[in-house]
Short mmCIF file of C-alpha atoms in Angstrom, two decimals:
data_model
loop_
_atom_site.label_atom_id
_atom_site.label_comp_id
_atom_site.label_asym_id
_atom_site.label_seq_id
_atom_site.Cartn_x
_atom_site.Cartn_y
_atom_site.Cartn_z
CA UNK A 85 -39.42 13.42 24.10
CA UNK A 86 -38.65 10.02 23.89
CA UNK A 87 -41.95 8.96 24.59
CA UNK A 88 -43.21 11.15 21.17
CA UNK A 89 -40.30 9.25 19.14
CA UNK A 90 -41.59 5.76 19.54
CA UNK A 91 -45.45 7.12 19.12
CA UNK A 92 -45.22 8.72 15.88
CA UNK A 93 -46.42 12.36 17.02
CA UNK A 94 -43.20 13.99 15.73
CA UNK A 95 -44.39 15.90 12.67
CA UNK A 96 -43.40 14.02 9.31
CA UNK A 97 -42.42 17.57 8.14
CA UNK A 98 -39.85 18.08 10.67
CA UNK A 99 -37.83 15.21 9.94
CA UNK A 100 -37.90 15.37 6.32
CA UNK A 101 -36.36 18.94 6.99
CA UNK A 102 -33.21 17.52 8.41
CA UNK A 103 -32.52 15.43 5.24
CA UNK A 104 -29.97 17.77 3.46
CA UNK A 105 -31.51 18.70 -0.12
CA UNK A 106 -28.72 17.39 -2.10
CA UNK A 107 -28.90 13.68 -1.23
CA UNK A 108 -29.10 12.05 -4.51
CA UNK A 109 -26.31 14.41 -5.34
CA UNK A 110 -24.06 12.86 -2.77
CA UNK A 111 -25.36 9.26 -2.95
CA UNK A 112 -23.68 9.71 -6.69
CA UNK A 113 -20.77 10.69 -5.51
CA UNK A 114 -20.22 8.48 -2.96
CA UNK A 115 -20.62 5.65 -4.92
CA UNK A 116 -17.50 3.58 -5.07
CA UNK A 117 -16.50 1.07 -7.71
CA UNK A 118 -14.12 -1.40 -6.38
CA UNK A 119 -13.37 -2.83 -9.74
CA UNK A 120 -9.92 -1.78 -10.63
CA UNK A 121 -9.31 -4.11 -14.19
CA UNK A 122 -6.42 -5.95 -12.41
CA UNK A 123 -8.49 -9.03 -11.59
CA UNK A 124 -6.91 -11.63 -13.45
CA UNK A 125 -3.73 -9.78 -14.05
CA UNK A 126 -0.21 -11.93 -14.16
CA UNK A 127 2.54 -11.96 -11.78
CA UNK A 128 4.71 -10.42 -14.09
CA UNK A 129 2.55 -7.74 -15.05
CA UNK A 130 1.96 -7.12 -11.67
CA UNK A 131 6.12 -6.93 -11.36
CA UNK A 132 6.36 -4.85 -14.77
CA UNK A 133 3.40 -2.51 -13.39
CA UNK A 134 4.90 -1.59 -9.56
CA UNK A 135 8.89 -1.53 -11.51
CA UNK A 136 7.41 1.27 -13.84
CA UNK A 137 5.14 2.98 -11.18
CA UNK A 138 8.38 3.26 -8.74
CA UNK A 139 10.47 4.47 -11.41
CA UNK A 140 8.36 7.39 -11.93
CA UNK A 141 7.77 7.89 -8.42
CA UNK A 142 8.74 12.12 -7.33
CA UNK A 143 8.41 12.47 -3.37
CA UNK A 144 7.49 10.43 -0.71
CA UNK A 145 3.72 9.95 -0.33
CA UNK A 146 3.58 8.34 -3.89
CA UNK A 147 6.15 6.33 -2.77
CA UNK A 148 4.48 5.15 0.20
CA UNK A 149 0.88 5.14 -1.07
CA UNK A 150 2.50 2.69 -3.90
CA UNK A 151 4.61 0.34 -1.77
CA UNK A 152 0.95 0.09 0.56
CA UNK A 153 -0.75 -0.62 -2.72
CA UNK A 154 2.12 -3.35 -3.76
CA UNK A 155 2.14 -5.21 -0.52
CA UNK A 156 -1.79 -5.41 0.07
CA UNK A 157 -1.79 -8.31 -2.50
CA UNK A 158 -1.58 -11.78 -1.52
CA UNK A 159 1.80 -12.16 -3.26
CA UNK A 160 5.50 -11.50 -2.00
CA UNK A 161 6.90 -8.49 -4.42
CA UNK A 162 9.59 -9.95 -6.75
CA UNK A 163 13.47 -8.51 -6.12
CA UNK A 164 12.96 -6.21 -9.33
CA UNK A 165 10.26 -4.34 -7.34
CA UNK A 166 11.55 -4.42 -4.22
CA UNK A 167 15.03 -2.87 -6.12
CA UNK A 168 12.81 -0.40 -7.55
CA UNK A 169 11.10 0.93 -4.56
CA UNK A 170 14.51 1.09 -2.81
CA UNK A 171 15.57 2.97 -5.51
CA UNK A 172 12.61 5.17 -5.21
CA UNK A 173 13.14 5.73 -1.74
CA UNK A 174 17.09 7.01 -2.30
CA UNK A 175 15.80 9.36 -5.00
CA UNK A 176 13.11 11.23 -2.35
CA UNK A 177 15.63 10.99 -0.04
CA UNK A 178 13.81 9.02 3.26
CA UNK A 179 16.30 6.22 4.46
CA UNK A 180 13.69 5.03 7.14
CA UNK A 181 11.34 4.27 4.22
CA UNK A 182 13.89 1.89 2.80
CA UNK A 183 14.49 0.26 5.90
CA UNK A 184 10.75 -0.49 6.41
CA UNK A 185 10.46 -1.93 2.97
CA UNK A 186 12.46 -4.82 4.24
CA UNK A 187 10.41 -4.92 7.41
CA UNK A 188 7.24 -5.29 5.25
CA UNK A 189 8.98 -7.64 2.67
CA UNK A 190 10.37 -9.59 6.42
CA UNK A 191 6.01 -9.57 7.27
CA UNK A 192 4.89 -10.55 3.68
CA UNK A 193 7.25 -13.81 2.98
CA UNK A 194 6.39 -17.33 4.75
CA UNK A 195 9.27 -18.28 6.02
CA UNK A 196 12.81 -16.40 7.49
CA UNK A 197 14.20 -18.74 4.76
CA UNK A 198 12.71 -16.83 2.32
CA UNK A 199 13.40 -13.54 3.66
CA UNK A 200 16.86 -14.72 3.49
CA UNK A 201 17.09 -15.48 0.05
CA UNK A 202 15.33 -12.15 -0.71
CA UNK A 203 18.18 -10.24 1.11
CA UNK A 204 20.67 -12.63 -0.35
CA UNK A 205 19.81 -11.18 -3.61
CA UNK A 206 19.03 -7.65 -2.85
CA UNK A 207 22.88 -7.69 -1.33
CA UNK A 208 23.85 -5.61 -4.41
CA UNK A 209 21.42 -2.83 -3.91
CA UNK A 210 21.26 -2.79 -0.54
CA UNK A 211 25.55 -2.23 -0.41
CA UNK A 212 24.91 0.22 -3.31
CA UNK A 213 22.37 2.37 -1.48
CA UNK A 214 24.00 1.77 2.13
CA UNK A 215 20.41 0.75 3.18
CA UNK A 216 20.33 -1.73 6.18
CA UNK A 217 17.96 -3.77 7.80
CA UNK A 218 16.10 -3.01 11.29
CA UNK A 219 18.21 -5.98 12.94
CA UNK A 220 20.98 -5.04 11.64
CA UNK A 221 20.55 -1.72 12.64
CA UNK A 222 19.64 -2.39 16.11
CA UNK A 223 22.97 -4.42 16.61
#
């Protein structure tokens, strides 16, 4: 059998049959276009963009599938987004999400001095919501 592979003696006929007949069909389909228009886009439209999607966001795989979208850019979130995904997250309800956007936010920044500042200023939000961090939860 293997023998007839490499010697060409397998009928041309038979392995054209195993190509499915809609191929160019799903080629089409499966084409993906990675160009999403927010190339050159601004750091405050990228702030004023994630503020308004998390405002609108109505149960909790939108508001994970947008906080994943929000921290795979080379930027740290600014507070207002952060605010409004925490805000998100009390409205759907899921405390652990709100806890892990300060462990991604903790991941995303350069230094702990900069995490610091960021918790410095979401102090107000966080004592609003009642949402803690996961060291201060492990204490």
């Amino acid at each position: 059998m293997l023998r007839a592979a490499f010697t060409g003696s397998v009928s041309r006929i038979a392995v054209r049959s195993a190509i499915p007949a809609v191929r160019p069909l799903t080629m089409a389909m499966g084409k993906r276009l990675y160009s999403s228009g927010h190339e050159d886009e601004s750091f405050e439209s990228f702030t004023e963009r994630y503020v308004k999607f998390f405002d609108g966001v109505e149960d909790l795989f939108e508001l994970q599938r947008g906080l994943n979208n929000a921290f795979a850019y080379d930027l740290v979130p600014a507070p207002s987004v952060i605010e409004a995904a925490l805000r998100a997250s009390r409205r759907v309800n899921d405390f652990a999400t709100a806890v892990r956007v300060f462990e991604g936010l903790r991941d995303k920044v350069e230094n702990d001095k900069q995490y610091e500042q960021y918790l410095e200023e979401l102090a107000p939000i966080r004592n609003e919501l009642g949402v803690m961090t996961k060291e201060e939860l492990s204490q």
